[in-house]
Short mmCIF file of C-alpha atoms and ligand atoms in Angstrom, two decimals:
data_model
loop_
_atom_site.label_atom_id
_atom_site.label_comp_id
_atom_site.label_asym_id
_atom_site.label_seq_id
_atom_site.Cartn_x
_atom_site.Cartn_y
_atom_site.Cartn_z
CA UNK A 183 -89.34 61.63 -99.64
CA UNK A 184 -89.59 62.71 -96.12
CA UNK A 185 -89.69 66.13 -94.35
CA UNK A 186 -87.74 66.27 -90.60
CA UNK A 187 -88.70 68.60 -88.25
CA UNK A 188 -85.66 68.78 -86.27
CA UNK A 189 -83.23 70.92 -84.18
CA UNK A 190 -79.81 69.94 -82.70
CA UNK A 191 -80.54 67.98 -80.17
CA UNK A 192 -80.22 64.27 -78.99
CA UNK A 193 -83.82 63.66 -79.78
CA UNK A 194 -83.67 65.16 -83.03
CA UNK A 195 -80.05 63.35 -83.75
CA UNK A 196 -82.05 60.01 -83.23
CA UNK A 197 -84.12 60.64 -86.16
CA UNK A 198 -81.48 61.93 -88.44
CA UNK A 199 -79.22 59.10 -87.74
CA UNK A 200 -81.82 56.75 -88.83
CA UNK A 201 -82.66 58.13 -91.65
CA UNK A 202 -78.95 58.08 -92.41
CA UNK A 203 -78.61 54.89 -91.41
CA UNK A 204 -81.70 53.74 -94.05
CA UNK A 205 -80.24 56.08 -97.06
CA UNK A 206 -83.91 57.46 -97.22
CA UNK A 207 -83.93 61.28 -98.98
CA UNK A 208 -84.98 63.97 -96.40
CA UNK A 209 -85.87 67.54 -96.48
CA UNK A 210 -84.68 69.34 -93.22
CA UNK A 211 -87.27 71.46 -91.34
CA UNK A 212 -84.88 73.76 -88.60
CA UNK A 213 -87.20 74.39 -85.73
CA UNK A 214 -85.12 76.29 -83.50
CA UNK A 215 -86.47 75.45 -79.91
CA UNK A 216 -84.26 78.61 -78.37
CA UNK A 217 -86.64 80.66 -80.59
CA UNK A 218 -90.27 79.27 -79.17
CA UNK A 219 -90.16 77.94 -83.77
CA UNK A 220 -91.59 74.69 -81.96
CA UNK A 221 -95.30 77.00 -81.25
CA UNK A 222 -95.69 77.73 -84.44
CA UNK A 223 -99.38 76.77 -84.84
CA UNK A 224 -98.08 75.53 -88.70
CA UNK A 225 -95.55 73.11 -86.48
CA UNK A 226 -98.33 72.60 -83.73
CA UNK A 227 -99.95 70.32 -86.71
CA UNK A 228 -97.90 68.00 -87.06
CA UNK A 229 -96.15 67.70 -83.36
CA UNK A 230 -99.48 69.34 -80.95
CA UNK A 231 -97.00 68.57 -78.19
CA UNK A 232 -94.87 71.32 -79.54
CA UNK A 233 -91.46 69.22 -79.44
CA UNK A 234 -88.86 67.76 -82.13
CA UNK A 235 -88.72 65.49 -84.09
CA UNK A 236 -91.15 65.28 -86.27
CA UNK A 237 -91.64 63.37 -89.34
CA UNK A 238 -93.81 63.24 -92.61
CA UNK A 239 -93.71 60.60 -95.50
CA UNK A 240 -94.75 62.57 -98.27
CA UNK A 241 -95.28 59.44 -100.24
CA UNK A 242 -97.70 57.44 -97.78
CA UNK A 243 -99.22 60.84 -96.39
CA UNK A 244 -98.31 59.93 -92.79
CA UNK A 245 -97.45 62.74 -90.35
CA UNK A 246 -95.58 61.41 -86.90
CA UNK A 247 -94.40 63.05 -83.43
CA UNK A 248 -92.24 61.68 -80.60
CA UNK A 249 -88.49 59.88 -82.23
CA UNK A 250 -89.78 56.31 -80.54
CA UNK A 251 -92.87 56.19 -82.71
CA UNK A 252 -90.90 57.41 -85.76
CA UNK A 253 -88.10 55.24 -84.81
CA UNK A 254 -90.61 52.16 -85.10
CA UNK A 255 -92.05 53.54 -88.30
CA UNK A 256 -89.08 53.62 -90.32
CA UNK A 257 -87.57 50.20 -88.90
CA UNK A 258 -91.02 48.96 -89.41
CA UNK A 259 -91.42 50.21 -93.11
CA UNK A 260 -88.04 49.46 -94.37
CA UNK A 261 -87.44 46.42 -92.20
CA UNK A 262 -83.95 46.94 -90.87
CA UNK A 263 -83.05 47.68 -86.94
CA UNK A 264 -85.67 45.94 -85.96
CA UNK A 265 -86.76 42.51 -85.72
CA UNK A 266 -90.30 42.14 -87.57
CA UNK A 267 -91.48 39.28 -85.15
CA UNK A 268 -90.89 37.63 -81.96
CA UNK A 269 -88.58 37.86 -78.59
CA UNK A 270 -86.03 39.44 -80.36
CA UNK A 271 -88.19 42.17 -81.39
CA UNK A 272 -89.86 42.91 -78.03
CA UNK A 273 -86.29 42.74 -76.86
CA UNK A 274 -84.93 45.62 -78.94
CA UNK A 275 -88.09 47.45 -77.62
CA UNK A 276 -87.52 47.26 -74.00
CA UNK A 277 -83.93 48.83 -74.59
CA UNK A 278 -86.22 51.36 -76.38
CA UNK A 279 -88.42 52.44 -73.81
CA UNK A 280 -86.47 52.03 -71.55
CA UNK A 281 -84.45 54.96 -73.60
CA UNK A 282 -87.69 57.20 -73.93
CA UNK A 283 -88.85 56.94 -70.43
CA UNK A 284 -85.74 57.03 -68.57
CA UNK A 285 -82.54 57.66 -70.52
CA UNK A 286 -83.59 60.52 -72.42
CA UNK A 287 -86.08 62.09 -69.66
CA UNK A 288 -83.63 61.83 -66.71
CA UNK A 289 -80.25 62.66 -68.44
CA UNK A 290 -82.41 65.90 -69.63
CA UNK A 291 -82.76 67.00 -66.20
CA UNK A 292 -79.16 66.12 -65.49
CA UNK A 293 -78.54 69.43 -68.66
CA UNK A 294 -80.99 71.48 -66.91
CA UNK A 295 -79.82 71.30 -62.91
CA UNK A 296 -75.78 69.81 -63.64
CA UNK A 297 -75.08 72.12 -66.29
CA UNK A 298 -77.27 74.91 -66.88
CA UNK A 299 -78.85 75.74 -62.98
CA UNK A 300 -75.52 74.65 -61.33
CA UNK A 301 -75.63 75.19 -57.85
CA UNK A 302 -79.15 76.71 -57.76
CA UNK A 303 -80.90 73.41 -56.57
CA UNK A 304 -78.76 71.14 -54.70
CA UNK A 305 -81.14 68.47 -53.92
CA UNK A 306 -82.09 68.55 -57.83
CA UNK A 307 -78.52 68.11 -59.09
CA UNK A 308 -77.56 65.16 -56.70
CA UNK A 309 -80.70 63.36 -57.63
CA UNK A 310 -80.48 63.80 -61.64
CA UNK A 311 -76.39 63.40 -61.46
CA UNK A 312 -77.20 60.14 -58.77
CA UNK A 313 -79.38 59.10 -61.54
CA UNK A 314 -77.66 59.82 -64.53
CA UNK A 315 -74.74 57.86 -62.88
CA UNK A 316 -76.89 54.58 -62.42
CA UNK A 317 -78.45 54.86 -65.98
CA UNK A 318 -74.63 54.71 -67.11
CA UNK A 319 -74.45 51.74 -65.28
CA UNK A 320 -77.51 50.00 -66.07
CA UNK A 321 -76.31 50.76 -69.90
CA UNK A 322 -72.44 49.71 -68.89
CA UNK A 323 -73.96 46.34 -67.53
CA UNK A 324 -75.73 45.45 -70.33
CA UNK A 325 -72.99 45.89 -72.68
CA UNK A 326 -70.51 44.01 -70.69
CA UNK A 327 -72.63 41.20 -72.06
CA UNK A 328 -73.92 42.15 -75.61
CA UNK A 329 -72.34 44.41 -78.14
CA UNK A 330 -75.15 46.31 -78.96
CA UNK A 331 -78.36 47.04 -76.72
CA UNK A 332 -80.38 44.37 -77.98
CA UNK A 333 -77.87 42.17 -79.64
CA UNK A 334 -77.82 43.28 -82.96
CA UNK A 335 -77.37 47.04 -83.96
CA UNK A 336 -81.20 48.74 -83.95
CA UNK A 337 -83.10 51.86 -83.01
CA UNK A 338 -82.25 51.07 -79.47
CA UNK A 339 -78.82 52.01 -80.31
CA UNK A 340 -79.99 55.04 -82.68
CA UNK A 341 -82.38 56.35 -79.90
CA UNK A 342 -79.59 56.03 -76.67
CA UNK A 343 -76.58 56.74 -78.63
CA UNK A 344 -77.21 60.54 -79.10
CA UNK A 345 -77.83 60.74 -74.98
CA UNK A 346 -74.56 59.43 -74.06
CA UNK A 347 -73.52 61.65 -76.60
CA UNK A 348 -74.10 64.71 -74.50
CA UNK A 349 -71.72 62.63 -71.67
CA UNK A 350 -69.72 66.18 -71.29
CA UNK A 351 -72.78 68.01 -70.24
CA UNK A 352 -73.61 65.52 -67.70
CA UNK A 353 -70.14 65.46 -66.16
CA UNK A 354 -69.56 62.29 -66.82
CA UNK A 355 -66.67 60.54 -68.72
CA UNK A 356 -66.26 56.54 -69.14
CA UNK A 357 -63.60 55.91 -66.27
CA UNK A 358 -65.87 53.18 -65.07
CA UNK A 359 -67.76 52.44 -68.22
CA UNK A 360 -65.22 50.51 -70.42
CA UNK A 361 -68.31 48.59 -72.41
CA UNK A 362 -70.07 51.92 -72.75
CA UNK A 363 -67.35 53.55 -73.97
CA UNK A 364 -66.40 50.92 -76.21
CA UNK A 365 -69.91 50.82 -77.42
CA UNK A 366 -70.18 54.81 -77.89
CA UNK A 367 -67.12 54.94 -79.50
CA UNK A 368 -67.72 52.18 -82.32
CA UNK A 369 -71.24 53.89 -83.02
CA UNK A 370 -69.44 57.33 -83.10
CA UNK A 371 -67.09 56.01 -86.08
CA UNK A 372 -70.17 55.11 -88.26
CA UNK A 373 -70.37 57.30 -91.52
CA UNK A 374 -74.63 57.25 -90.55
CA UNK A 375 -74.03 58.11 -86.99
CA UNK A 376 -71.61 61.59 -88.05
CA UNK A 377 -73.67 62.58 -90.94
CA UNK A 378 -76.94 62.52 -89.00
CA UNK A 379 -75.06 64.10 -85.59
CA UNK A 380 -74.61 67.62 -87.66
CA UNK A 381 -78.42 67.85 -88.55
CA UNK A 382 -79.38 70.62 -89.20
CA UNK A 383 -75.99 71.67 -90.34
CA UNK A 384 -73.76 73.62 -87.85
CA UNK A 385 -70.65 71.98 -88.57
CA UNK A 386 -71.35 70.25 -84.96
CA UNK A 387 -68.48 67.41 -84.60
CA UNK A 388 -69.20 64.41 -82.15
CA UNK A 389 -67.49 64.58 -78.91
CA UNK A 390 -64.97 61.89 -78.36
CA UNK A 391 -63.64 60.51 -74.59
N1 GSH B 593 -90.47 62.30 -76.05
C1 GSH B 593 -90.11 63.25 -77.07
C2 GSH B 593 -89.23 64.30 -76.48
C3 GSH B 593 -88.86 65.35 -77.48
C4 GSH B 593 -88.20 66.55 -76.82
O1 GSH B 593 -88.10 66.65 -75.60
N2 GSH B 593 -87.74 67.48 -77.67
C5 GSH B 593 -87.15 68.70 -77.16
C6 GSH B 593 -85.77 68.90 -77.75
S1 GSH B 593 -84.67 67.57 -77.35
C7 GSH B 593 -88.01 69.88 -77.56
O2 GSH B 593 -88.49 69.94 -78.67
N3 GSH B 593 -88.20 70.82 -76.66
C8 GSH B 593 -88.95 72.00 -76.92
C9 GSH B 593 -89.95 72.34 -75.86
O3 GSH B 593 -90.08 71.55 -74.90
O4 GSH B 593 -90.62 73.36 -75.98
C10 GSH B 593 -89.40 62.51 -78.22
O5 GSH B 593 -88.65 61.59 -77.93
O6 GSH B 593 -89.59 62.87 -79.39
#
């Protein structure tokens, strides 16, 4: 049994799609982020960098922060999404940095100065919406050539997935992205991916292009 510390966001949507994805049982923690939940010293415990996800296996007593790490964990421990050995798994692991240092962090700032601060810092918005634009394309690239991130479907999928999700805040759409879109779309239609999008329960429905 696990506990997930989550809020509805595309971080926490990476976590709850994989645990989807695995069938594992999960008890959902709602830290709402809007509501400073995520300083809760209680919460502070088990994520001291005060964001979601977080994670705890009750049954092997192991308490995790950051969706990468717990990503790894539950491919790791269960054996599916990612390769145990070899190129192939260092391979599904680059797409997966690559995701938590500069999908996830740069697309953020693309909410914060595109959508939310719009017209408040110029320089800011052309640099995250220049950037988001050439992530897009990085990803498009990529996929022009291999169905899925690393080949085969795997947390590099789960963790990038819920980012492009969010493809309406950024001002995008998939004009010029036929392979992304194709990619989104076919990850949007499985019955993991739209269970684990409306966690914690809203009644939150996955935006389509
Ligand atoms: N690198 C972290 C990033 C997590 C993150 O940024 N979570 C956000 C929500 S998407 C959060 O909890 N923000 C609250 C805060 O910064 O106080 C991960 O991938 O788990």
């Amino acid at each position: 049994m696990y506990d997930l510390y989550t809020w509805g966001t595309p971080n926490g949507r990476k976590v709850s799609i994989m645990l989807e994805e695995l069938e594992l049982p999960y008890e959902v923690h709602t830290i709402n982020i809007t509501k400073d939940e995520q300083f809760a010293p209680e919460f502070l415990k088990i994520s001291p960098n005060n964001k979601i996800p977080a994670l705890v296996d009750r049954d092997d007593g192991v308490s995790l922060m950051e969706s990468g790490a717990i990503l790894i964990y539950l491919a790791d421990k269960t054996k599916k999404f990612l390769p145990e050995s070899g190129m192939r798994r260092y391979e599904v692991l680059q797409w997966l940095m690559m995701q938590m240092g500069s999908v996830g962090p740069m697309l953020g700032q693309t909410h914060h100065f595109v959508r939310f601060n719009k017209g408040k810092a110029p320089y800011a918005e052309a640099r995250y919406a220049k950037e988001n634009a050439r992530i897009y394309n990085v990803l498009e690239h990529r996929l022009s050539g291999s169905q899925y991130l690393a080949g085969t479907y795997s947390i590099a999928d789960i963790a990038t997935w819920p980012w492009i999700s969010r493809f309406e805040w950024q001002e995008m759409n998939f004009v010029d992205y036929p392979n992304l879109k194709r990619w989104y779309t076919e990850i949007a239609e499985r019955p993991a991916t739209i269970r684990g999008y409306d966690v914690p329960e809203t009644g939150a429905s996955i935006p389509m292009p």
